[in-house]
Coordinates of C-alpha atoms in Angstrom, one line a residue:
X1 CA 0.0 0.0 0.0
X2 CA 1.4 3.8 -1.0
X3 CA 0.1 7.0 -0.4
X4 CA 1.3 8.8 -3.0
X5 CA 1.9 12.9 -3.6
X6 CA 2.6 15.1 -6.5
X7 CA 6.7 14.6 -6.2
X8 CA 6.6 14.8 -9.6
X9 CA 6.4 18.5 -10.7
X10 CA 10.2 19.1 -9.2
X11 CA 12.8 19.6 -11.9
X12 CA 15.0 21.7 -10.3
X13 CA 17.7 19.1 -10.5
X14 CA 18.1 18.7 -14.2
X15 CA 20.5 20.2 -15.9
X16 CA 19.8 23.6 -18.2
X17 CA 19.7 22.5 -22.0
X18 CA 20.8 26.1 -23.9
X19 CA 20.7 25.0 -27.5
X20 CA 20.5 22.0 -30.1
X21 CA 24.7 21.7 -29.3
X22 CA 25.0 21.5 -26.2
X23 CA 22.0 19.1 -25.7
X24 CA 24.1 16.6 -27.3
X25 CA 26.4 16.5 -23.5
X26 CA 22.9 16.2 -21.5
X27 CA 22.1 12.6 -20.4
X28 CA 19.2 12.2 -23.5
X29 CA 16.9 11.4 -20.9
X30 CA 17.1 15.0 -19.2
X31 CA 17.4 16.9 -22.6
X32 CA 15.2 19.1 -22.5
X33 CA 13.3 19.0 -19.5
X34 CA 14.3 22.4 -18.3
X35 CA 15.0 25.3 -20.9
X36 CA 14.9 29.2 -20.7
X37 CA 13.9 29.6 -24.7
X38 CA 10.6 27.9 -24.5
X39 CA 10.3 27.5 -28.3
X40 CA 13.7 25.1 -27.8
X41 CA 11.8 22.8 -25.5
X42 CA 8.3 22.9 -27.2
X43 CA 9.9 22.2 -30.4
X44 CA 11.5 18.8 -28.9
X45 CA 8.6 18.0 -26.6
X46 CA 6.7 15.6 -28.8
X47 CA 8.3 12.4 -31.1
X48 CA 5.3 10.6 -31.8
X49 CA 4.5 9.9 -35.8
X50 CA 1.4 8.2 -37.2
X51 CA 3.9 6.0 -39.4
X52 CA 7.2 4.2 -40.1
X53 CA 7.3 3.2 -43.6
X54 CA 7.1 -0.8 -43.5
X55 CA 7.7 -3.5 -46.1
X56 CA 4.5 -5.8 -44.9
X57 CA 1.6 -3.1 -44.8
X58 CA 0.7 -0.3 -47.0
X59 CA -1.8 1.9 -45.6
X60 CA -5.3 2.5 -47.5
X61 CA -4.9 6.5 -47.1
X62 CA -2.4 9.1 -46.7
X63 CA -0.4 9.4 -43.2
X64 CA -0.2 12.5 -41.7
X65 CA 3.1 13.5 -40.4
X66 CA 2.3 13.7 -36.9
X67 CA -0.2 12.8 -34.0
X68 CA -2.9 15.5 -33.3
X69 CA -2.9 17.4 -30.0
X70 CA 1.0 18.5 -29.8
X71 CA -0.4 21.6 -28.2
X72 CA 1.7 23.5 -25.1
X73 CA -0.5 22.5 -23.0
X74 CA 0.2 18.9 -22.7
X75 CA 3.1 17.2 -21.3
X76 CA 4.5 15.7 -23.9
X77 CA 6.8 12.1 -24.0
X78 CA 10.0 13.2 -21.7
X79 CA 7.6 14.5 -19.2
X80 CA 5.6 11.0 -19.2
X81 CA 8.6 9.6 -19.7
X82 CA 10.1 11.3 -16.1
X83 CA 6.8 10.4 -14.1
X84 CA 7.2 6.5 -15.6
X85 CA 10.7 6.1 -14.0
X86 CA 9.8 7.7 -10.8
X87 CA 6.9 5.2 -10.6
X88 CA 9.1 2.3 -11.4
X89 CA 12.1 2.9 -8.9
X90 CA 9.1 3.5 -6.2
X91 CA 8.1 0.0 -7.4
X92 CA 11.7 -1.5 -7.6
X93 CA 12.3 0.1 -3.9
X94 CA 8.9 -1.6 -2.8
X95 CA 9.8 -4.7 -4.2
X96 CA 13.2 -5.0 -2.7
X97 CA 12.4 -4.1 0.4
X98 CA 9.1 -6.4 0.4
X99 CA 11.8 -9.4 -0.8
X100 CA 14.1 -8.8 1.8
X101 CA 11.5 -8.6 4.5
X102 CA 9.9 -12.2 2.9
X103 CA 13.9 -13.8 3.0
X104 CA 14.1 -12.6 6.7
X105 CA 11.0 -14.2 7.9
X106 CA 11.0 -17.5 6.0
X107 CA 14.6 -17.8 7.7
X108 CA 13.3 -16.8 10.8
X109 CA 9.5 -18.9 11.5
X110 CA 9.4 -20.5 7.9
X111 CA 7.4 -21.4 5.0
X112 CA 4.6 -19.7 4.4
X113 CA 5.4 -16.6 5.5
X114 CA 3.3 -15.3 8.8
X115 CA 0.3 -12.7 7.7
X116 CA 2.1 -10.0 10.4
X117 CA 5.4 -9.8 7.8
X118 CA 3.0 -8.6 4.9
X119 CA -0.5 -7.1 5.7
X120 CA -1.1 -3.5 6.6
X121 CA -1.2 -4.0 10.4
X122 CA -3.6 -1.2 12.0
X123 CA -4.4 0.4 8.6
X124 CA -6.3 -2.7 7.4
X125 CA -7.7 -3.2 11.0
X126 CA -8.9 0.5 11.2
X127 CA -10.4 -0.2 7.0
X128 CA -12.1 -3.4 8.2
X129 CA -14.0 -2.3 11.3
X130 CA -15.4 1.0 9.6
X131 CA -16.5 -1.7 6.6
X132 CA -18.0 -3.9 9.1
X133 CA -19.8 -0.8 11.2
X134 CA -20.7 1.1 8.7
X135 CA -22.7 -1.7 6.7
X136 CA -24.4 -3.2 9.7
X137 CA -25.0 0.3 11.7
X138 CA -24.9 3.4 9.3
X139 CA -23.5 6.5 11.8
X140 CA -26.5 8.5 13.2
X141 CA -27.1 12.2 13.6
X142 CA -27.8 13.7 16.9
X143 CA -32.0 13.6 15.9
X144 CA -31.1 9.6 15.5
X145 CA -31.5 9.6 11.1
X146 CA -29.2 7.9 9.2
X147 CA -26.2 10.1 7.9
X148 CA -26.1 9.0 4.1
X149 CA -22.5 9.4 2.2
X150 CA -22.3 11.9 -0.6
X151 CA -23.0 8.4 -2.9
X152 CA -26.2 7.5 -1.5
X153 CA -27.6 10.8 -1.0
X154 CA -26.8 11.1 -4.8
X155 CA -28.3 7.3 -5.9
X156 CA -31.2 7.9 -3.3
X157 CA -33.1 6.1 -6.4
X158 CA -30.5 2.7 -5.8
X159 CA -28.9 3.4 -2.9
X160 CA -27.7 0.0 -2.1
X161 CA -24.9 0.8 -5.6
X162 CA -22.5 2.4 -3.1
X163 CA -22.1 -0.7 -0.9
X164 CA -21.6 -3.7 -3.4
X165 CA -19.8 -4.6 -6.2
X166 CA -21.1 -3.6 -9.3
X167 CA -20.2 -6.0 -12.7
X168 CA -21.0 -4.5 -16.2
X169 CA -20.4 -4.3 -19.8
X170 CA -19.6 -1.6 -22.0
X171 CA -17.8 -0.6 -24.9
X172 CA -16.0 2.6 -24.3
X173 CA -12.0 1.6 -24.7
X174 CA -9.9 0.5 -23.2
X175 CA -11.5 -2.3 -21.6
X176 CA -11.0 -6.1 -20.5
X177 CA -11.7 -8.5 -23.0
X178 CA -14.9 -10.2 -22.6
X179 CA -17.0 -7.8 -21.2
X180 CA -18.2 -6.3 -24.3
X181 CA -21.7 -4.9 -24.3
X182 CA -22.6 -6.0 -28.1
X183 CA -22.2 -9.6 -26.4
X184 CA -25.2 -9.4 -24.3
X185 CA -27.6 -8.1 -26.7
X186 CA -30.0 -10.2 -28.2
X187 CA -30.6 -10.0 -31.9
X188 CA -33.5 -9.8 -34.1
X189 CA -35.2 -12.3 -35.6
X190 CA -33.8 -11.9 -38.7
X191 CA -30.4 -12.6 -37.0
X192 CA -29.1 -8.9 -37.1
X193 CA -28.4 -6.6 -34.1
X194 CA -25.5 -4.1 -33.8
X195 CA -22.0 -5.1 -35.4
X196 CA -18.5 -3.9 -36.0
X197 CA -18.5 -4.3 -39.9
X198 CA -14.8 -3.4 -40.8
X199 CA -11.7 -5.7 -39.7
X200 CA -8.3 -3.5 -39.4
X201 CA -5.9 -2.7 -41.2
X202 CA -3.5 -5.2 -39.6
X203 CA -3.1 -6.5 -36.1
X204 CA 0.6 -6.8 -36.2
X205 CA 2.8 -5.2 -33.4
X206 CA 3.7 -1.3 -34.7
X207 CA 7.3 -0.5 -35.7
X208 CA 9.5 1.7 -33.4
X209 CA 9.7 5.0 -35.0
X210 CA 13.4 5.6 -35.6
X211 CA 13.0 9.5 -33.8
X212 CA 11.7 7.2 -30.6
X213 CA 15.0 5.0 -30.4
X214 CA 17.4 6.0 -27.9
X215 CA 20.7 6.9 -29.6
X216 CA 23.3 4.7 -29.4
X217 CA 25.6 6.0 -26.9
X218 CA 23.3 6.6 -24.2
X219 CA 21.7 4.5 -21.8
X220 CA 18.6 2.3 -22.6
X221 CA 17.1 1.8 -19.4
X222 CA 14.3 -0.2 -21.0
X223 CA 16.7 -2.9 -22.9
X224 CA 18.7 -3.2 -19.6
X225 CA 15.1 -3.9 -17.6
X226 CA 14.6 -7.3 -19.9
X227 CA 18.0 -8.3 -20.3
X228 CA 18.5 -11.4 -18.5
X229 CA 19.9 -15.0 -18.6
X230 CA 17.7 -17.0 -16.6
X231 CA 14.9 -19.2 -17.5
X232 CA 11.5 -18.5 -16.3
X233 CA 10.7 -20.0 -13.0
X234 CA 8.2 -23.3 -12.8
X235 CA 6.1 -22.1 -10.0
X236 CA 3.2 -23.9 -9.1
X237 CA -0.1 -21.5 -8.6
X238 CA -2.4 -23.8 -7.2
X239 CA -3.4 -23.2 -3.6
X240 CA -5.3 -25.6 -1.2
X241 CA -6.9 -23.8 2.0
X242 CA -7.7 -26.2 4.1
X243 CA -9.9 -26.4 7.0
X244 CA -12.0 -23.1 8.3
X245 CA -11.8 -19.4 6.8
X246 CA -9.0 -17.9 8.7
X247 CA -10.8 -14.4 10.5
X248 CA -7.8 -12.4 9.2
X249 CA -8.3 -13.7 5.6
X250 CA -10.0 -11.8 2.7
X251 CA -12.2 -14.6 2.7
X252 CA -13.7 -14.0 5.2
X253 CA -13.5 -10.4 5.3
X254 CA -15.5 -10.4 1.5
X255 CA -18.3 -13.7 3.4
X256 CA -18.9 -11.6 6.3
X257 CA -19.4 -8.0 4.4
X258 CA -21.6 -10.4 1.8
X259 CA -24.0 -11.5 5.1
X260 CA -23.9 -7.2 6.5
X261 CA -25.1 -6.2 3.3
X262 CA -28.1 -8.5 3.3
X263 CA -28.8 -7.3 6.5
X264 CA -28.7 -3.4 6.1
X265 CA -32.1 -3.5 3.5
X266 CA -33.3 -0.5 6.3
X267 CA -31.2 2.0 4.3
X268 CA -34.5 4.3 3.5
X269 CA -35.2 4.4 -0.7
X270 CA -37.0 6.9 -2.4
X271 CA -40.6 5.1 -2.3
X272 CA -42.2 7.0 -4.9
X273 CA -40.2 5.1 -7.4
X274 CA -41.8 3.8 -10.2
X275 CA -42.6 -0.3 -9.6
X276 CA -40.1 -1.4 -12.2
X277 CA -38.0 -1.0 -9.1
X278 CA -40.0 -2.6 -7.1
X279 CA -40.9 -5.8 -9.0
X280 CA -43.0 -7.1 -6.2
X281 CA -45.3 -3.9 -6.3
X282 CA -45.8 -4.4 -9.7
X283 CA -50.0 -3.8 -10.8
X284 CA -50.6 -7.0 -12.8
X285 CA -52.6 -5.3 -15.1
X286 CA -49.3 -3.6 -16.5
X287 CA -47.8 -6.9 -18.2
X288 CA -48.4 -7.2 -21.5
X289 CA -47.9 -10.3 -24.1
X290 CA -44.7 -11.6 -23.9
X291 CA -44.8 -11.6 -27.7
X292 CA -44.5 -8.0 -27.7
X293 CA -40.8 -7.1 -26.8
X294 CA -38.6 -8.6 -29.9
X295 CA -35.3 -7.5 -30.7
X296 CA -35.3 -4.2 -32.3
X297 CA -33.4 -4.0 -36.4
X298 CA -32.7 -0.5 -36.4
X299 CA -29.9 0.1 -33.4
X300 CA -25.9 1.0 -34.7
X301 CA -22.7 1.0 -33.4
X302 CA -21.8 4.7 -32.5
X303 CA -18.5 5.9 -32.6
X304 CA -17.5 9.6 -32.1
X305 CA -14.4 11.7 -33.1
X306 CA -12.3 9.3 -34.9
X307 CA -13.4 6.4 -32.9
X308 CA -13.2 2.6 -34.3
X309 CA -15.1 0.8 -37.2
X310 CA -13.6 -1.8 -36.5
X311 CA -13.1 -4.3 -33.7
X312 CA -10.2 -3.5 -32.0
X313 CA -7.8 -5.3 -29.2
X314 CA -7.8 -2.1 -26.6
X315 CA -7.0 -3.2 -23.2
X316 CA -4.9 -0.4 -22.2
X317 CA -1.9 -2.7 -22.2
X318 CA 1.6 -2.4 -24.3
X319 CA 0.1 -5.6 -26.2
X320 CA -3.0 -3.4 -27.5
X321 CA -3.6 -3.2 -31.4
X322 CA -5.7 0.0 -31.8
X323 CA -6.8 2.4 -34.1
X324 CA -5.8 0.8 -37.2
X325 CA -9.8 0.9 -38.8
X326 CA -9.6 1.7 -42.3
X327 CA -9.7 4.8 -43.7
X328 CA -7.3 6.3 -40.9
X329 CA -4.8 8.9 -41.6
X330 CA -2.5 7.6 -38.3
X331 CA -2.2 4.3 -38.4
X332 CA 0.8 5.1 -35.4
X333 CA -1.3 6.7 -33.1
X334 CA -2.5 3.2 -31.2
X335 CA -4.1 4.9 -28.1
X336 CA -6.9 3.2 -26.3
X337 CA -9.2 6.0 -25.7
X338 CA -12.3 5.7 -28.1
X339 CA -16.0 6.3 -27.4
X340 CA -18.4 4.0 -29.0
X341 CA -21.8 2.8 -28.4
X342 CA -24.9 1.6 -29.7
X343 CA -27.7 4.3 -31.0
X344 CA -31.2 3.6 -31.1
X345 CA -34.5 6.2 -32.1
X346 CA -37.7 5.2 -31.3
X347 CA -38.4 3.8 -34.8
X348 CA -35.6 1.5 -33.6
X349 CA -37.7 -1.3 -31.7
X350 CA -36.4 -2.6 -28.5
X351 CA -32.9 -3.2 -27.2
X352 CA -32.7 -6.6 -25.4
X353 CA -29.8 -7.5 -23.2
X354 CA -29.4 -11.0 -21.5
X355 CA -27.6 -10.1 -18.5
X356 CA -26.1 -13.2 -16.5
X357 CA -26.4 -14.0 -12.8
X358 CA -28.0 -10.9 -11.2
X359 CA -27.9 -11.8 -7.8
X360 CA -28.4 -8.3 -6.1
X361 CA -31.2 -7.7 -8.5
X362 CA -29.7 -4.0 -9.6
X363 CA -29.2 -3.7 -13.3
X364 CA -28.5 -0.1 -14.6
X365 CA -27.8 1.5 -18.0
X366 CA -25.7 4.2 -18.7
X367 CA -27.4 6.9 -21.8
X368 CA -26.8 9.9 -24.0
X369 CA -29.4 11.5 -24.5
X370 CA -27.3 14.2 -25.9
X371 CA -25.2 12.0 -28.5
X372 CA -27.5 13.4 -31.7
X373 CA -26.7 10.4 -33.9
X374 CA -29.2 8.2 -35.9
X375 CA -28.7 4.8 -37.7
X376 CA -28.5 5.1 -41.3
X377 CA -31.0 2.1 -41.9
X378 CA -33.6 4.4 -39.8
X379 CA -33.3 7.5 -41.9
X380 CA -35.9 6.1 -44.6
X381 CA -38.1 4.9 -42.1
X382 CA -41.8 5.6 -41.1
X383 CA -42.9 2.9 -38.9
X384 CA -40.9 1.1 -36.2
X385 CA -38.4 -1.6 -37.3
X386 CA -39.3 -0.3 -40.9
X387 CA -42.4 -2.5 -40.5
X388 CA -40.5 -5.7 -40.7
X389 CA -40.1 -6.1 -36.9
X390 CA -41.3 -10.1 -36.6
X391 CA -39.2 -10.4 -40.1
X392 CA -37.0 -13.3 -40.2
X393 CA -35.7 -13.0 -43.9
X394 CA -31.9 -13.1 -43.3
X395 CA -30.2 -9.7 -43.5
X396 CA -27.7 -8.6 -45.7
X397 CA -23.9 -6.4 -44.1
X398 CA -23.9 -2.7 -44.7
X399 CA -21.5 -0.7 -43.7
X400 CA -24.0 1.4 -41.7
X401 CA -22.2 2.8 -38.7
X402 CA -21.7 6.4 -37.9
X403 CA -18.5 8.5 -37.2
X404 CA -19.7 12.0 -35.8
X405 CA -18.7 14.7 -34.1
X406 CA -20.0 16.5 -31.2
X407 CA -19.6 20.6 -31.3
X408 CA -20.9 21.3 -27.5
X409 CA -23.4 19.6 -25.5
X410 CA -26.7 20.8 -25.6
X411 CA -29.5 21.5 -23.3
X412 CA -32.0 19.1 -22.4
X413 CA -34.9 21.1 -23.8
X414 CA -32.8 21.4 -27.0
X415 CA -32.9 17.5 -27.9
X416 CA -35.4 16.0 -25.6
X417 CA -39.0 16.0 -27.0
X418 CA -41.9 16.7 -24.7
X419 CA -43.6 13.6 -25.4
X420 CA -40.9 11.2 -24.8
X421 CA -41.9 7.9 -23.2
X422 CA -39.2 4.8 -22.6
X423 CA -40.7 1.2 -21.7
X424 CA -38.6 -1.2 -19.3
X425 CA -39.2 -5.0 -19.7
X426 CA -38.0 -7.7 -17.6
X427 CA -37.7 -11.0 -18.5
X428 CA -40.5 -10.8 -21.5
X429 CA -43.1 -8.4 -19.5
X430 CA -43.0 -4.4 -19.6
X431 CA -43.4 -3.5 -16.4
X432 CA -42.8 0.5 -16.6
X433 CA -42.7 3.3 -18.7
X434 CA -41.1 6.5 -18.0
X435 CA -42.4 9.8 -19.4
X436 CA -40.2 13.1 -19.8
X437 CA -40.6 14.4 -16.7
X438 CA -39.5 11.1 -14.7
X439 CA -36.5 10.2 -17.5
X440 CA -35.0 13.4 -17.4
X441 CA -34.8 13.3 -13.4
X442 CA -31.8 10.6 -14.4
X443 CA -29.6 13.0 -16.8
X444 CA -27.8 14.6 -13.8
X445 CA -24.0 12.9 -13.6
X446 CA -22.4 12.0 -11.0
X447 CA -19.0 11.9 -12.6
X448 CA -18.4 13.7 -15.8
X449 CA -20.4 11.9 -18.7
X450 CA -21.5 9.0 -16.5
X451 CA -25.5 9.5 -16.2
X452 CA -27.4 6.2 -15.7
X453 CA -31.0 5.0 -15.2
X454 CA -32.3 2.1 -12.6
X455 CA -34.0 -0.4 -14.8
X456 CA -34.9 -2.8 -12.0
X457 CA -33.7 -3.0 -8.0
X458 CA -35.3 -5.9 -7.0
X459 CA -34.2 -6.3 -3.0
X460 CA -36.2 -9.3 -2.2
X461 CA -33.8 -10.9 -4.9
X462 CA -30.7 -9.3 -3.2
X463 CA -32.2 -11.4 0.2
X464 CA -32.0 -14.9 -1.1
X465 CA -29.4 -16.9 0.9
X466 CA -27.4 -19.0 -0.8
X467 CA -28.5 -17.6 -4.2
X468 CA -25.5 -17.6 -7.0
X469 CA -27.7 -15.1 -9.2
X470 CA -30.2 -16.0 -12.2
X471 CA -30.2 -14.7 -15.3
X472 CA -32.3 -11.6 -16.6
X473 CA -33.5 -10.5 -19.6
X474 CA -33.9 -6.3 -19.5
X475 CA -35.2 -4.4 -22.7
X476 CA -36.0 -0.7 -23.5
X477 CA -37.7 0.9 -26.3
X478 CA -38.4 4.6 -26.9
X479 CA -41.2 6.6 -28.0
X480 CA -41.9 10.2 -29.5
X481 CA -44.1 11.1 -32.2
X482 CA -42.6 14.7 -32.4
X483 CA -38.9 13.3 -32.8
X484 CA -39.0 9.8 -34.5
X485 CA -35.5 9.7 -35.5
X486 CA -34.2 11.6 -32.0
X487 CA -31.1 9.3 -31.6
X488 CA -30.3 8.2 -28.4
X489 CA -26.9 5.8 -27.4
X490 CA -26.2 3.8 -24.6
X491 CA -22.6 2.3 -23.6
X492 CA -22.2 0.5 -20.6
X493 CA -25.4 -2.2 -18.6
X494 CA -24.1 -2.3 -14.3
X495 CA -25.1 -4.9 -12.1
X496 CA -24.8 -6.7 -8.9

């Protein structure tokens, strides 16, 4: 465990650089970093390229010479590259010190090492008992009513979000691998529902860029890092606990939080939720004909700026292959940050996901209701689905996805119509339908661009014992007769 502060802004120590001469006796790694003639260090602040000329791929369209955003503002590579090193030798030091610590008690009281040479001592003591009070007995005020956190006073809708582990899907980058939101979408019954219809250019690992190489005579911290001659180790990772859960264990510390939060249902929720909430409060006149939620044809893949056409590999790791969609004029940029989605209109039908093993019964959605885009196959349209909503005549790939870009966000009276009306199904039935005035009580954000909407919170689910979680089907459609084509995209699907 570190606490860590901002040691990184102190450069006093690095030697001046005055020109492009006398650069060349500055360790290359420091070059740079402080200057008096700014234009000197602005000009040197950036090396990345969107290509290196390679014999094995020729790029569909022209290169540009450099990566956008080489502004002043940002830090540029030596700066990241500074911050990266400091990180490491904290690590390195941490490391050492944590190996030397593990030699000293293995020779001391043996194999495995006791839990007092390695945990956090009082620190994780002081972090457990505040987890354990605070779920079974919420802190009072001096009139005796539950003092809600800044989270829950926020979520009053779903509350019981700020004390369990939420699981989800989405498809903003970078992200794991398997968790992809397209996966859990059902499609229609003609077999189509929203799809990445380019492959890229190439998946192979990029070139280095020969400005990015370290010149020969100086030190290349990176090739001395993997240079080694031992074989890999044959450790075995299997582990056998035998007997009880030990009480100082994670184990037991994730089992016995599991048991508080099934008991701390008395955390007050706003009752004048709608029922879709509250499945068990549900008028059974409101259930309709199973028949009548079927996966929507006209919802599209999303992506803004010049997000990805194509599926990528974008983990966030050095072994990510991104941004190489065709069409792009930097094949070499690679970075993981892209903002994609699926887009619906209310002449889209209904979006269907399959979400597996709900257990707390909370499934959310994340929404723009700002993103202004609309699937091509729609624009044509008069009717929902086109008219071909129970269709099963196979359907044909288009390249229909949309690249746009966003000038501003505007106001909610701007895009959302007055008679706008979104149905919530679960598991076949609708069992709510929001109007205006209730949906737009959801487009405040509680981080920037993270505004979601409780699709069900179903809290005699989340008091099963011994329940490992069932699947749920969830589905939305949208209506407006004012804005047929209003396009509206959603991202992410939470749960617990």
């Amino acid at each position: 465990t570190a606490w860590v502060g901002d040691f990184r802004s102190n450069t006093d120590f690095f030697p001046m650089t005055e020109d492009e001469v006398q650069a060349s006796k500055v360790p290359w790694a420091a070059r740079y970093m402080r200057s008096d003639r700014n234009h000197l260090a602005n000009t040197e602040k950036y090396n990345a390229i969107c290509w290196e000329n390679r014999k094995d791929v020729k790029p569909d369209a022209k290169q540009d010479d450099k990566v956008g955003s080489q502004v002043g503002w940002h830090p540029g590579f030596r700066a990241h590259q500074w911050s990266g090193r400091i990180y490491a030798l904290i690590i390195l030091e941490g490391l050492k010190r944590a190996l030397q610590t593990w030699e000293e008690g293995i020779t001391k009281e043996g194999f495995p090492l006791p839990e007092s040479y390695w945990h956090v001592g009082e620190t994780y003591q002081t972090v457990r008992e505040k987890l354990r009070t605070h779920v079974n007995d919420p802190p009072k005020d001096g009139g005796g009513q539950e003092i809600k956190s800044a989270c829950e006073r926020f979520a009053a809708h779903v509350p019981r979000i700020c004390r369990l582990a939420m699981q989800g899907y989405g498809m903003w980058h970078p992200k794991i691998d398997g968790r992809n939101l397209l996966d859990i979408i059902k499609p229609a019954p003609n077999g189509y529902k929203p799809y990445y219809s380019n492959s890229q250019q190439y998946t192979t690992f990029d070139l280095l860029p020969h400005v990015q190489a370290v010149p020969d005579d100086q030190v290349d911290v990176h090739a001395i890092a993997i240079a080694t001659t031992n074989l890999a180790p044959d450790l075995n990772h299997d582990w056998n606990e035998e007997g009880g859960v030990a009480p100082s264990s994670r184990r037991w510390l994730r089992e016995i939080s599991e048991k508080a939060l099934r008991r701390s249902f008395h955390i007050e929720e706003k009752k004048d939720i709608p029922s879709v909430l509250y499945p068990e409060l549900m008028d059974p006149r409101e259930l309709q004909s199973e028949q009548d939620v079927v996966p929507g044809r006209g919802w599209d893949i999303v992506a803004f700026g010049d997000g990805p056409s194509a599926l990528e590999y974008c983990d966030g790791s050095t072994m990510a292959t991104c941004g190489k969609y065709p069409g792009s004029s930097c094949l070499g940029l690679g970075h993981n940050d892209h903002h994609v989605g699926v887009v619906g209109t209310p002449l889209s039908g209904w979006l269907v996901f399959n979400v597996p093993k709900v257990k707390e019964g909370i499934i959310l959605i994340r929404m723009e209701w700002w993103c202004g885009a609309t699937p091509k196959m729609v624009t044509d349209w008069n009717e929902v689905n086109g008219g071909k909503t129970l269709d099963t005549t196979p359907w044909n790939e288009t390249n229909t996805e949309i690249n746009m870009r966003r000038l501003g966000k505007p106001t909610p009276d701007q895009v959302i119509p007055n008679d706008l009306k979104m149905d919530i199904a679960i598991n076949g039935s609708i069992v709510h339908t929001m109007d205006r005035k209730e949906w737009i009580e959801y487009i405040n954000e509680p981080s920037k661009n993270c505004a979601t909407w409780p699709l069900m919170n179903d809290y005699k689910m989340a008091k099963k014992e011994d329940f490992e979680g069932e699947d749920v089907e969830v589905a939305i459609r949208f209506h407006s007769d004012e804005k047929p084509k209003l396009g509206l995209c959603v991202s992410h699907l939470y749960y617990a």
